[in-house]
């Protein structure tokens, strides 16, 4: 059966956070050894945040802040990969499934390749889709921009969802 045009939706998300000495660097639910990391309301996981924005965009339902506001005390020190899990559940309850995820992280000063597979596995588990439908890539930006210089980490995520009922 071929899906009708109205049953397929694309979402895009982006997030960026400053990196500071002494913070914790979490990407895709993976804590990565680094002298710099995030000091934010949640764990600051820009990859998870971009993914929630992409999922929300695909069903035209706000963004990360709409569903998990910074002033929510329950979100204090939260693991952002749990936001992904919770939003994937909401998507399912609304009659959608995730067809695939394509994401990348820009961080020029930390080698991310050793952590990519674990990020993919965490996202696969959180979204309940097979890992072969989750792509995560890393870019250095050749030292250009805040993320390329290691002053920030940035992530982009794109998702394709389809209506299942």
Coordinates of C-alpha atoms in Angstrom, one line a residue:
X1 CA 0.0 0.0 0.0
X2 CA 1.4 3.4 -1.0
X3 CA 0.9 6.1 1.6
X4 CA -1.2 9.1 0.5
X5 CA 0.5 12.5 0.5
X6 CA -1.5 13.6 3.5
X7 CA -0.3 10.6 5.6
X8 CA 3.4 11.6 5.3
X9 CA 4.8 14.5 7.2
X10 CA 8.3 15.9 7.6
X11 CA 9.7 17.7 10.6
X12 CA 12.9 19.7 11.1
X13 CA 14.5 20.7 14.4
X14 CA 17.6 22.6 15.5
X15 CA 19.2 23.5 18.8
X16 CA 22.4 25.1 20.0
X17 CA 23.8 25.6 23.5
X18 CA 27.0 27.2 24.8
X19 CA 29.7 25.0 26.1
X20 CA 31.2 26.0 29.4
X21 CA 34.1 24.7 31.5
X22 CA 32.9 22.3 34.1
X23 CA 29.6 21.4 32.5
X24 CA 28.5 17.9 31.4
X25 CA 28.4 17.1 27.6
X26 CA 25.5 14.9 26.8
X27 CA 24.5 14.2 23.2
X28 CA 21.9 11.7 22.1
X29 CA 21.7 10.5 25.7
X30 CA 25.4 9.7 25.9
X31 CA 27.7 11.5 28.4
X32 CA 30.9 12.3 26.5
X33 CA 34.2 13.0 28.3
X34 CA 35.0 16.6 27.8
X35 CA 36.4 19.5 29.8
X36 CA 33.4 21.6 28.5
X37 CA 29.7 20.9 28.7
X38 CA 26.3 22.3 29.1
X39 CA 25.0 24.1 32.2
X40 CA 21.3 24.3 31.4
X41 CA 17.9 23.6 32.9
X42 CA 17.9 20.0 31.7
X43 CA 21.0 18.1 30.6
X44 CA 21.2 20.4 27.6
X45 CA 21.3 17.5 25.1
X46 CA 21.0 19.6 21.8
X47 CA 20.6 16.4 19.7
X48 CA 17.6 15.3 21.8
X49 CA 16.2 18.8 21.8
X50 CA 16.4 19.1 18.0
X51 CA 14.8 15.8 17.7
X52 CA 11.8 16.8 19.9
X53 CA 11.4 20.0 17.8
X54 CA 11.5 17.9 14.6
X55 CA 8.9 15.4 15.9
X56 CA 6.6 18.3 17.1
X57 CA 7.0 20.1 13.8
X58 CA 6.0 17.0 11.8
X59 CA 2.6 17.0 13.5
X60 CA 2.4 20.8 13.8
X61 CA 2.3 20.7 17.6
X62 CA 4.6 23.4 19.0
X63 CA 8.2 22.8 20.0
X64 CA 10.3 21.6 22.9
X65 CA 9.4 24.5 25.1
X66 CA 5.7 24.0 24.5
X67 CA 5.8 20.5 25.8
X68 CA 8.7 20.7 28.3
X69 CA 8.9 24.3 29.4
X70 CA 12.0 25.5 31.2
X71 CA 10.0 26.8 34.2
X72 CA 8.6 23.3 34.8
X73 CA 10.2 22.0 38.0
X74 CA 9.8 18.4 36.8
X75 CA 12.1 19.2 33.9
X76 CA 14.9 20.5 36.2
X77 CA 18.0 18.3 35.6
X78 CA 15.9 16.0 33.3
X79 CA 17.5 13.7 30.8
X80 CA 16.5 15.0 27.5
X81 CA 16.4 11.6 25.8
X82 CA 13.4 11.1 28.1
X83 CA 11.7 14.1 26.3
X84 CA 12.3 12.2 23.1
X85 CA 10.7 9.0 24.5
X86 CA 7.7 11.0 25.9
X87 CA 7.1 12.8 22.7
X88 CA 7.4 9.7 20.6
X89 CA 4.7 8.2 22.8
X90 CA 2.5 11.3 22.2
X91 CA 3.1 10.9 18.5
X92 CA 2.0 7.3 18.6
X93 CA -1.1 8.2 20.7
X94 CA -2.0 10.7 17.9
X95 CA -1.9 8.0 15.3
X96 CA 1.6 8.5 13.8
X97 CA 4.7 6.4 13.5
X98 CA 8.3 7.5 12.9
X99 CA 9.5 6.3 9.5
X100 CA 13.1 7.5 9.9
X101 CA 15.3 10.1 11.6
X102 CA 18.3 11.9 10.1
X103 CA 20.3 14.1 12.4
X104 CA 23.8 15.6 12.8
X105 CA 25.7 17.3 15.5
X106 CA 28.2 20.1 15.0
X107 CA 31.1 20.3 17.5
X108 CA 34.5 21.0 16.3
X109 CA 36.6 20.3 19.3
X110 CA 35.4 16.9 20.5
X111 CA 35.7 13.7 18.4
X112 CA 32.2 12.3 18.4
X113 CA 32.6 9.3 16.0
X114 CA 33.3 6.9 18.9
X115 CA 29.9 7.7 20.4
X116 CA 27.6 7.8 17.3
X117 CA 26.4 4.2 17.5
X118 CA 25.5 4.6 21.2
X119 CA 23.6 7.8 20.3
X120 CA 21.7 5.9 17.5
X121 CA 20.9 3.1 19.9
X122 CA 19.6 5.5 22.6
X123 CA 17.4 7.3 20.0
X124 CA 16.2 4.0 18.6
X125 CA 15.2 2.9 22.1
X126 CA 13.5 6.2 23.0
X127 CA 11.5 6.3 19.7
X128 CA 10.8 2.6 19.5
X129 CA 12.0 2.3 15.9
X130 CA 14.8 0.1 14.6
X131 CA 18.3 1.5 14.8
X132 CA 18.7 1.1 11.0
X133 CA 16.1 3.9 10.6
X134 CA 18.1 6.3 12.8
X135 CA 21.0 8.2 11.3
X136 CA 23.3 10.5 13.4
X137 CA 26.3 12.2 11.9
X138 CA 29.0 14.5 13.3
X139 CA 30.5 17.6 11.7
X140 CA 33.4 19.7 12.9
X141 CA 32.6 22.8 10.7
X142 CA 36.4 23.1 10.1
X143 CA 36.7 25.4 13.1
X144 CA 34.1 27.9 11.8
X145 CA 31.4 29.4 13.9
X146 CA 30.7 28.9 17.6
X147 CA 30.2 25.2 17.3
X148 CA 33.3 24.7 15.1
X149 CA 35.4 26.6 17.6
X150 CA 34.0 24.5 20.5
X151 CA 32.2 27.4 22.1
X152 CA 28.8 25.7 21.5
X153 CA 27.3 22.5 20.3
X154 CA 24.6 22.5 17.6
X155 CA 22.3 19.8 16.3
X156 CA 19.9 19.4 13.5
X157 CA 17.3 16.7 13.1
X158 CA 14.9 15.7 10.3
X159 CA 12.1 13.2 10.7
X160 CA 9.6 11.5 8.4
X161 CA 6.4 10.4 10.1
X162 CA 3.4 8.7 8.7
X163 CA -0.2 8.4 9.9
X164 CA -1.0 4.8 10.9
X165 CA -4.7 5.3 11.6

